[in-house]
Amino acid sequence: MNRGRLVLINVIGLIIIIAALAGGAYYYYESTNFIKTDEAKVSGELYTIVAPAAGKLADWDLHEGDSVSKDDKVANVTTLDGKEAVKTAAQGTIVKTQVHDEQLVQAGQTLAQTINMEDLSITANIEENKLKDIEKGDSVDIIIDGDPDTVFEGTLEQIGYATTSVFSVMGNQNSSGNYTKVTQKVPVKISIKAPSDKVLPGMNAEVKISTK
């Protein structure tokens, strides 16, 4: 083997070693300073607009995407005794309508649902053995599938008081007598700073919580 080829092989080998060391150092830094999960979704407080009484809906002109304020009068329900006003429960954006004008409705029937798009958050599930490394106030980097080119800033606002399995419909019952330990996950709430118009409730997200 000539000298030039030997030098080239040594250089390539050195580059590979440096890259491996750099990759290992990066992985160690990330794993010791951050907790990551892609088991996360955009969420928002959901409110309903309901019929105050049974009767015929009148003056209903709400559409998905419309903005409303708290206690806005958005329609009337005509009853045998007169009219009753339909009012909103909170400020927000109409995300779903379920009726049309002049429709017969029942008392308490859901007419539409709203979410405040200016107060969205992230709900993420964190493995139970990692909870000891996080606390309220930790800074969070957020990537949302609907706006993947933007990294949003967030803050850990709340850590749940029960694992997600507690709220499972089926639960974790095992009638066979054989027990397999499964790592449980606890939901946490993360605020989003200045979400864009592309961020919508229900979208998938990835979060990176700083543990420093």
PDB file of C-alpha atoms in Angstrom:
ATOM      1  CA  MET A   1       0.000   0.000   0.000  1.00  0.00           C
ATOM      2  CA  ASN A   2       1.486   3.323  -1.011  1.00  0.00           C
ATOM      3  CA  ARG A   3       2.028   6.131   1.466  1.00  0.00           C
ATOM      4  CA  GLY A   4      -0.695   8.442   0.022  1.00  0.00           C
ATOM      5  CA  ARG A   5      -3.376   5.779   0.258  1.00  0.00           C
ATOM      6  CA  LEU A   6      -2.383   4.959   3.832  1.00  0.00           C
ATOM      7  CA  VAL A   7      -2.628   8.617   4.819  1.00  0.00           C
ATOM      8  CA  LEU A   8      -6.076   8.851   3.189  1.00  0.00           C
ATOM      9  CA  ILE A   9      -7.318   5.774   5.094  1.00  0.00           C
ATOM     10  CA  ASN A  10      -5.997   7.206   8.352  1.00  0.00           C
ATOM     11  CA  VAL A  11      -7.681  10.556   7.678  1.00  0.00           C
ATOM     12  CA  ILE A  12     -11.002   8.854   6.882  1.00  0.00           C
ATOM     13  CA  GLY A  13     -10.715   6.733  10.012  1.00  0.00           C
ATOM     14  CA  LEU A  14      -9.992   9.829  12.116  1.00  0.00           C
ATOM     15  CA  ILE A  15     -13.009  11.619  10.644  1.00  0.00           C
ATOM     16  CA  ILE A  16     -15.232   8.629  11.483  1.00  0.00           C
ATOM     17  CA  ILE A  17     -13.925   8.549  15.049  1.00  0.00           C
ATOM     18  CA  ILE A  18     -14.470  12.296  15.495  1.00  0.00           C
ATOM     19  CA  ALA A  19     -17.998  12.040  14.072  1.00  0.00           C
ATOM     20  CA  ALA A  20     -18.808   9.136  16.409  1.00  0.00           C
ATOM     21  CA  LEU A  21     -17.479  11.046  19.416  1.00  0.00           C
ATOM     22  CA  ALA A  22     -19.408  14.171  18.408  1.00  0.00           C
ATOM     23  CA  GLY A  23     -22.585  12.133  17.936  1.00  0.00           C
ATOM     24  CA  GLY A  24     -22.136  10.467  21.292  1.00  0.00           C
ATOM     25  CA  ALA A  25     -21.482  13.781  23.007  1.00  0.00           C
ATOM     26  CA  TYR A  26     -24.585  15.306  21.391  1.00  0.00           C
ATOM     27  CA  TYR A  27     -26.732  12.334  22.405  1.00  0.00           C
ATOM     28  CA  TYR A  28     -25.413  12.518  25.979  1.00  0.00           C
ATOM     29  CA  TYR A  29     -26.059  16.272  26.156  1.00  0.00           C
ATOM     30  CA  GLU A  30     -29.609  15.911  24.784  1.00  0.00           C
ATOM     31  CA  SER A  31     -30.499  12.958  27.016  1.00  0.00           C
ATOM     32  CA  THR A  32     -29.184  14.575  30.199  1.00  0.00           C
ATOM     33  CA  ASN A  33     -30.563  18.082  29.613  1.00  0.00           C
ATOM     34  CA  PHE A  34     -33.897  17.472  27.885  1.00  0.00           C
ATOM     35  CA  ILE A  35     -36.916  15.178  27.993  1.00  0.00           C
ATOM     36  CA  LYS A  36     -38.559  14.630  24.624  1.00  0.00           C
ATOM     37  CA  THR A  37     -41.820  13.093  23.488  1.00  0.00           C
ATOM     38  CA  ASP A  38     -43.919  13.090  20.345  1.00  0.00           C
ATOM     39  CA  GLU A  39     -46.935  11.842  22.285  1.00  0.00           C
ATOM     40  CA  ALA A  40     -48.419  15.320  22.450  1.00  0.00           C
ATOM     41  CA  LYS A  41     -51.335  17.266  21.001  1.00  0.00           C
ATOM     42  CA  VAL A  42     -52.555  20.847  20.759  1.00  0.00           C
ATOM     43  CA  SER A  43     -55.523  21.410  23.054  1.00  0.00           C
ATOM     44  CA  GLY A  44     -57.871  24.198  24.040  1.00  0.00           C
ATOM     45  CA  GLU A  45     -60.744  24.750  26.445  1.00  0.00           C
ATOM     46  CA  LEU A  46     -63.911  23.601  24.709  1.00  0.00           C
ATOM     47  CA  TYR A  47     -67.173  25.420  25.473  1.00  0.00           C
ATOM     48  CA  THR A  48     -70.669  24.729  24.198  1.00  0.00           C
ATOM     49  CA  ILE A  49     -73.480  27.028  23.141  1.00  0.00           C
ATOM     50  CA  VAL A  50     -76.726  25.393  24.226  1.00  0.00           C
ATOM     51  CA  ALA A  51     -80.431  25.958  23.718  1.00  0.00           C
ATOM     52  CA  PRO A  52     -81.972  27.566  26.835  1.00  0.00           C
ATOM     53  CA  ALA A  53     -85.368  25.971  26.197  1.00  0.00           C
ATOM     54  CA  ALA A  54     -87.292  23.748  23.804  1.00  0.00           C
ATOM     55  CA  GLY A  55     -88.664  25.496  20.753  1.00  0.00           C
ATOM     56  CA  LYS A  56     -87.814  26.818  17.308  1.00  0.00           C
ATOM     57  CA  LEU A  57     -84.366  28.312  16.739  1.00  0.00           C
ATOM     58  CA  ALA A  58     -84.483  31.805  15.213  1.00  0.00           C
ATOM     59  CA  ASP A  59     -81.880  34.331  13.974  1.00  0.00           C
ATOM     60  CA  TRP A  60     -79.126  31.695  13.983  1.00  0.00           C
ATOM     61  CA  ASP A  61     -76.285  32.872  11.740  1.00  0.00           C
ATOM     62  CA  LEU A  62     -73.113  31.394  13.233  1.00  0.00           C
ATOM     63  CA  HIS A  63     -70.569  29.621  11.032  1.00  0.00           C
ATOM     64  CA  GLU A  64     -67.364  27.732  11.783  1.00  0.00           C
ATOM     65  CA  GLY A  65     -64.516  30.241  12.048  1.00  0.00           C
ATOM     66  CA  ASP A  66     -66.685  33.058  13.442  1.00  0.00           C
ATOM     67  CA  SER A  67     -65.435  34.787  16.591  1.00  0.00           C
ATOM     68  CA  VAL A  68     -67.657  35.393  19.600  1.00  0.00           C
ATOM     69  CA  SER A  69     -67.303  37.079  22.977  1.00  0.00           C
ATOM     70  CA  LYS A  70     -68.572  35.954  26.354  1.00  0.00           C
ATOM     71  CA  ASP A  71     -72.339  36.441  26.826  1.00  0.00           C
ATOM     72  CA  ASP A  72     -72.946  37.413  23.190  1.00  0.00           C
ATOM     73  CA  LYS A  73     -76.578  36.996  22.152  1.00  0.00           C
ATOM     74  CA  VAL A  74     -76.321  34.851  19.003  1.00  0.00           C
ATOM     75  CA  ALA A  75     -79.919  33.685  18.459  1.00  0.00           C
ATOM     76  CA  ASN A  76     -83.346  33.194  20.008  1.00  0.00           C
ATOM     77  CA  VAL A  77     -85.470  30.167  20.770  1.00  0.00           C
ATOM     78  CA  THR A  78     -89.186  30.748  20.211  1.00  0.00           C
ATOM     79  CA  THR A  79     -91.258  28.896  22.796  1.00  0.00           C
ATOM     80  CA  LEU A  80     -94.948  28.774  23.628  1.00  0.00           C
ATOM     81  CA  ASP A  81     -94.328  31.512  26.198  1.00  0.00           C
ATOM     82  CA  GLY A  82     -92.256  33.817  23.999  1.00  0.00           C
ATOM     83  CA  LYS A  83     -88.577  34.040  23.174  1.00  0.00           C
ATOM     84  CA  GLU A  84     -85.461  33.105  25.092  1.00  0.00           C
ATOM     85  CA  ALA A  85     -82.016  34.399  24.144  1.00  0.00           C
ATOM     86  CA  VAL A  86     -79.199  32.035  23.156  1.00  0.00           C
ATOM     87  CA  LYS A  87     -75.939  33.309  24.646  1.00  0.00           C
ATOM     88  CA  THR A  88     -72.304  32.265  24.439  1.00  0.00           C
ATOM     89  CA  ALA A  89     -70.486  30.846  27.462  1.00  0.00           C
ATOM     90  CA  ALA A  90     -67.021  32.226  26.695  1.00  0.00           C
ATOM     91  CA  GLN A  91     -64.863  34.117  24.219  1.00  0.00           C
ATOM     92  CA  GLY A  92     -63.647  31.982  21.352  1.00  0.00           C
ATOM     93  CA  THR A  93     -63.910  30.790  17.777  1.00  0.00           C
ATOM     94  CA  ILE A  94     -66.718  28.587  16.495  1.00  0.00           C
ATOM     95  CA  VAL A  95     -65.097  25.224  15.704  1.00  0.00           C
ATOM     96  CA  LYS A  96     -68.288  23.231  15.090  1.00  0.00           C
ATOM     97  CA  THR A  97     -71.936  24.055  14.448  1.00  0.00           C
ATOM     98  CA  GLN A  98     -74.602  21.407  14.840  1.00  0.00           C
ATOM     99  CA  VAL A  99     -77.844  23.157  13.913  1.00  0.00           C
ATOM    100  CA  HIS A 100     -79.401  25.460  11.320  1.00  0.00           C
ATOM    101  CA  ASP A 101     -81.789  28.383  11.523  1.00  0.00           C
ATOM    102  CA  GLU A 102     -85.481  27.592  12.155  1.00  0.00           C
ATOM    103  CA  GLN A 103     -84.639  24.129  13.457  1.00  0.00           C
ATOM    104  CA  LEU A 104     -86.583  22.676  16.387  1.00  0.00           C
ATOM    105  CA  VAL A 105     -84.306  22.241  19.400  1.00  0.00           C
ATOM    106  CA  GLN A 106     -84.538  20.778  22.883  1.00  0.00           C
ATOM    107  CA  ALA A 107     -83.580  22.458  26.144  1.00  0.00           C
ATOM    108  CA  GLY A 108     -79.870  21.953  26.799  1.00  0.00           C
ATOM    109  CA  GLN A 109     -79.159  20.783  23.231  1.00  0.00           C
ATOM    110  CA  THR A 110     -75.670  21.657  21.967  1.00  0.00           C
ATOM    111  CA  LEU A 111     -75.928  24.175  19.140  1.00  0.00           C
ATOM    112  CA  ALA A 112     -72.223  24.904  18.596  1.00  0.00           C
ATOM    113  CA  GLN A 113     -68.815  24.539  20.206  1.00  0.00           C
ATOM    114  CA  THR A 114     -66.112  27.152  20.688  1.00  0.00           C
ATOM    115  CA  ILE A 115     -62.400  27.218  21.544  1.00  0.00           C
ATOM    116  CA  ASN A 116     -60.324  30.280  22.382  1.00  0.00           C
ATOM    117  CA  MET A 117     -57.593  30.145  19.719  1.00  0.00           C
ATOM    118  CA  GLU A 118     -55.564  32.722  21.665  1.00  0.00           C
ATOM    119  CA  ASP A 119     -55.276  30.399  24.665  1.00  0.00           C
ATOM    120  CA  LEU A 120     -54.102  27.098  23.209  1.00  0.00           C
ATOM    121  CA  SER A 121     -51.822  24.694  25.046  1.00  0.00           C
ATOM    122  CA  ILE A 122     -50.069  21.363  24.580  1.00  0.00           C
ATOM    123  CA  THR A 123     -51.017  18.191  26.418  1.00  0.00           C
ATOM    124  CA  ALA A 124     -48.067  15.782  26.459  1.00  0.00           C
ATOM    125  CA  ASN A 125     -47.654  12.367  28.090  1.00  0.00           C
ATOM    126  CA  ILE A 126     -44.415  11.912  30.043  1.00  0.00           C
ATOM    127  CA  GLU A 127     -43.091   8.567  31.288  1.00  0.00           C
ATOM    128  CA  GLU A 128     -43.450   8.167  35.048  1.00  0.00           C
ATOM    129  CA  ASN A 129     -39.726   7.574  35.643  1.00  0.00           C
ATOM    130  CA  LYS A 130     -38.898  10.944  34.068  1.00  0.00           C
ATOM    131  CA  LEU A 131     -41.252  13.074  36.175  1.00  0.00           C
ATOM    132  CA  LYS A 132     -38.548  13.548  38.826  1.00  0.00           C
ATOM    133  CA  ASP A 133     -36.525  15.560  36.306  1.00  0.00           C
ATOM    134  CA  ILE A 134     -39.189  18.148  35.441  1.00  0.00           C
ATOM    135  CA  GLU A 135     -41.066  20.843  37.332  1.00  0.00           C
ATOM    136  CA  LYS A 136     -43.496  23.683  36.720  1.00  0.00           C
ATOM    137  CA  GLY A 137     -41.816  26.608  35.004  1.00  0.00           C
ATOM    138  CA  ASP A 138     -39.437  24.530  32.864  1.00  0.00           C
ATOM    139  CA  SER A 139     -38.928  25.945  29.367  1.00  0.00           C
ATOM    140  CA  VAL A 140     -40.119  23.858  26.424  1.00  0.00           C
ATOM    141  CA  ASP A 141     -39.426  23.811  22.681  1.00  0.00           C
ATOM    142  CA  ILE A 142     -42.475  22.799  20.655  1.00  0.00           C
ATOM    143  CA  ILE A 143     -42.815  21.635  17.048  1.00  0.00           C
ATOM    144  CA  ILE A 144     -46.358  21.243  15.709  1.00  0.00           C
ATOM    145  CA  ASP A 145     -47.151  19.177  12.620  1.00  0.00           C
ATOM    146  CA  GLY A 146     -49.380  21.905  11.195  1.00  0.00           C
ATOM    147  CA  ASP A 147     -46.471  24.392  11.240  1.00  0.00           C
ATOM    148  CA  PRO A 148     -43.365  22.149  11.215  1.00  0.00           C
ATOM    149  CA  ASP A 149     -40.883  24.857  10.210  1.00  0.00           C
ATOM    150  CA  THR A 150     -41.427  26.844  13.401  1.00  0.00           C
ATOM    151  CA  VAL A 151     -40.122  26.065  16.881  1.00  0.00           C
ATOM    152  CA  PHE A 152     -42.528  27.583  19.400  1.00  0.00           C
ATOM    153  CA  GLU A 153     -41.525  28.535  22.916  1.00  0.00           C
ATOM    154  CA  GLY A 154     -43.513  27.082  25.783  1.00  0.00           C
ATOM    155  CA  THR A 155     -43.587  26.722  29.555  1.00  0.00           C
ATOM    156  CA  LEU A 156     -44.506  23.683  31.632  1.00  0.00           C
ATOM    157  CA  GLU A 157     -47.627  24.862  33.456  1.00  0.00           C
ATOM    158  CA  GLN A 158     -49.042  21.769  35.137  1.00  0.00           C
ATOM    159  CA  ILE A 159     -48.149  18.162  35.920  1.00  0.00           C
ATOM    160  CA  GLY A 160     -51.049  15.717  36.194  1.00  0.00           C
ATOM    161  CA  TYR A 161     -52.004  13.926  39.403  1.00  0.00           C
ATOM    162  CA  ALA A 162     -52.761  10.544  37.805  1.00  0.00           C
ATOM    163  CA  THR A 163     -51.477   8.410  34.950  1.00  0.00           C
ATOM    164  CA  THR A 164     -53.342   8.164  31.655  1.00  0.00           C
ATOM    165  CA  SER A 165     -54.255   4.540  32.454  1.00  0.00           C
ATOM    166  CA  VAL A 166     -56.501   5.719  35.305  1.00  0.00           C
ATOM    167  CA  PHE A 167     -58.775   7.353  32.738  1.00  0.00           C
ATOM    168  CA  SER A 168     -58.676   4.452  30.288  1.00  0.00           C
ATOM    169  CA  VAL A 169     -62.134   3.024  29.562  1.00  0.00           C
ATOM    170  CA  MET A 170     -60.862  -0.533  29.694  1.00  0.00           C
ATOM    171  CA  GLY A 171     -58.342  -0.052  32.482  1.00  0.00           C
ATOM    172  CA  ASN A 172     -55.363  -2.360  32.990  1.00  0.00           C
ATOM    173  CA  GLN A 173     -57.129  -5.445  34.303  1.00  0.00           C
ATOM    174  CA  ASN A 174     -55.391  -8.774  33.774  1.00  0.00           C
ATOM    175  CA  SER A 175     -57.407 -11.925  34.388  1.00  0.00           C
ATOM    176  CA  SER A 176     -54.647 -14.365  33.392  1.00  0.00           C
ATOM    177  CA  GLY A 177     -52.675 -13.927  36.586  1.00  0.00           C
ATOM    178  CA  ASN A 178     -49.534 -13.018  34.639  1.00  0.00           C
ATOM    179  CA  TYR A 179     -48.283  -9.502  35.327  1.00  0.00           C
ATOM    180  CA  THR A 180     -46.175  -7.491  32.944  1.00  0.00           C
ATOM    181  CA  LYS A 181     -44.947  -4.184  34.241  1.00  0.00           C
ATOM    182  CA  VAL A 182     -45.724  -1.346  31.826  1.00  0.00           C
ATOM    183  CA  THR A 183     -44.214   2.111  32.159  1.00  0.00           C
ATOM    184  CA  GLN A 184     -47.058   4.497  32.888  1.00  0.00           C
ATOM    185  CA  LYS A 185     -47.387   8.005  31.512  1.00  0.00           C
ATOM    186  CA  VAL A 186     -48.600  11.186  33.167  1.00  0.00           C
ATOM    187  CA  PRO A 187     -50.158  14.081  31.215  1.00  0.00           C
ATOM    188  CA  VAL A 188     -48.592  17.522  31.516  1.00  0.00           C
ATOM    189  CA  LYS A 189     -49.893  20.879  30.293  1.00  0.00           C
ATOM    190  CA  ILE A 190     -47.587  23.215  28.375  1.00  0.00           C
ATOM    191  CA  SER A 191     -48.415  26.771  27.343  1.00  0.00           C
ATOM    192  CA  ILE A 192     -47.571  28.009  23.832  1.00  0.00           C
ATOM    193  CA  LYS A 193     -46.118  31.470  23.290  1.00  0.00           C
ATOM    194  CA  ALA A 194     -47.654  33.230  20.262  1.00  0.00           C
ATOM    195  CA  PRO A 195     -49.022  30.253  18.278  1.00  0.00           C
ATOM    196  CA  SER A 196     -49.450  30.926  14.560  1.00  0.00           C
ATOM    197  CA  ASP A 197     -52.728  30.744  12.618  1.00  0.00           C
ATOM    198  CA  LYS A 198     -51.587  27.327  11.342  1.00  0.00           C
ATOM    199  CA  VAL A 199     -51.790  25.843  14.843  1.00  0.00           C
ATOM    200  CA  LEU A 200     -55.165  24.191  15.440  1.00  0.00           C
ATOM    201  CA  PRO A 201     -56.605  22.149  18.330  1.00  0.00           C
ATOM    202  CA  GLY A 202     -56.000  18.425  17.968  1.00  0.00           C
ATOM    203  CA  MET A 203     -52.812  18.728  15.899  1.00  0.00           C
ATOM    204  CA  ASN A 204     -49.903  16.432  16.744  1.00  0.00           C
ATOM    205  CA  ALA A 205     -46.840  17.952  18.377  1.00  0.00           C
ATOM    206  CA  GLU A 206     -43.344  17.148  19.626  1.00  0.00           C
ATOM    207  CA  VAL A 207     -41.997  18.706  22.805  1.00  0.00           C
ATOM    208  CA  LYS A 208     -38.517  19.049  24.299  1.00  0.00           C
ATOM    209  CA  ILE A 209     -38.554  19.991  27.979  1.00  0.00           C
ATOM    210  CA  SER A 210     -35.401  21.555  29.400  1.00  0.00           C
ATOM    211  CA  THR A 211     -34.305  19.936  32.662  1.00  0.00           C
ATOM    212  CA  LYS A 212     -31.384  22.301  33.271  1.00  0.00           C
TER     213      LYS A 212
END
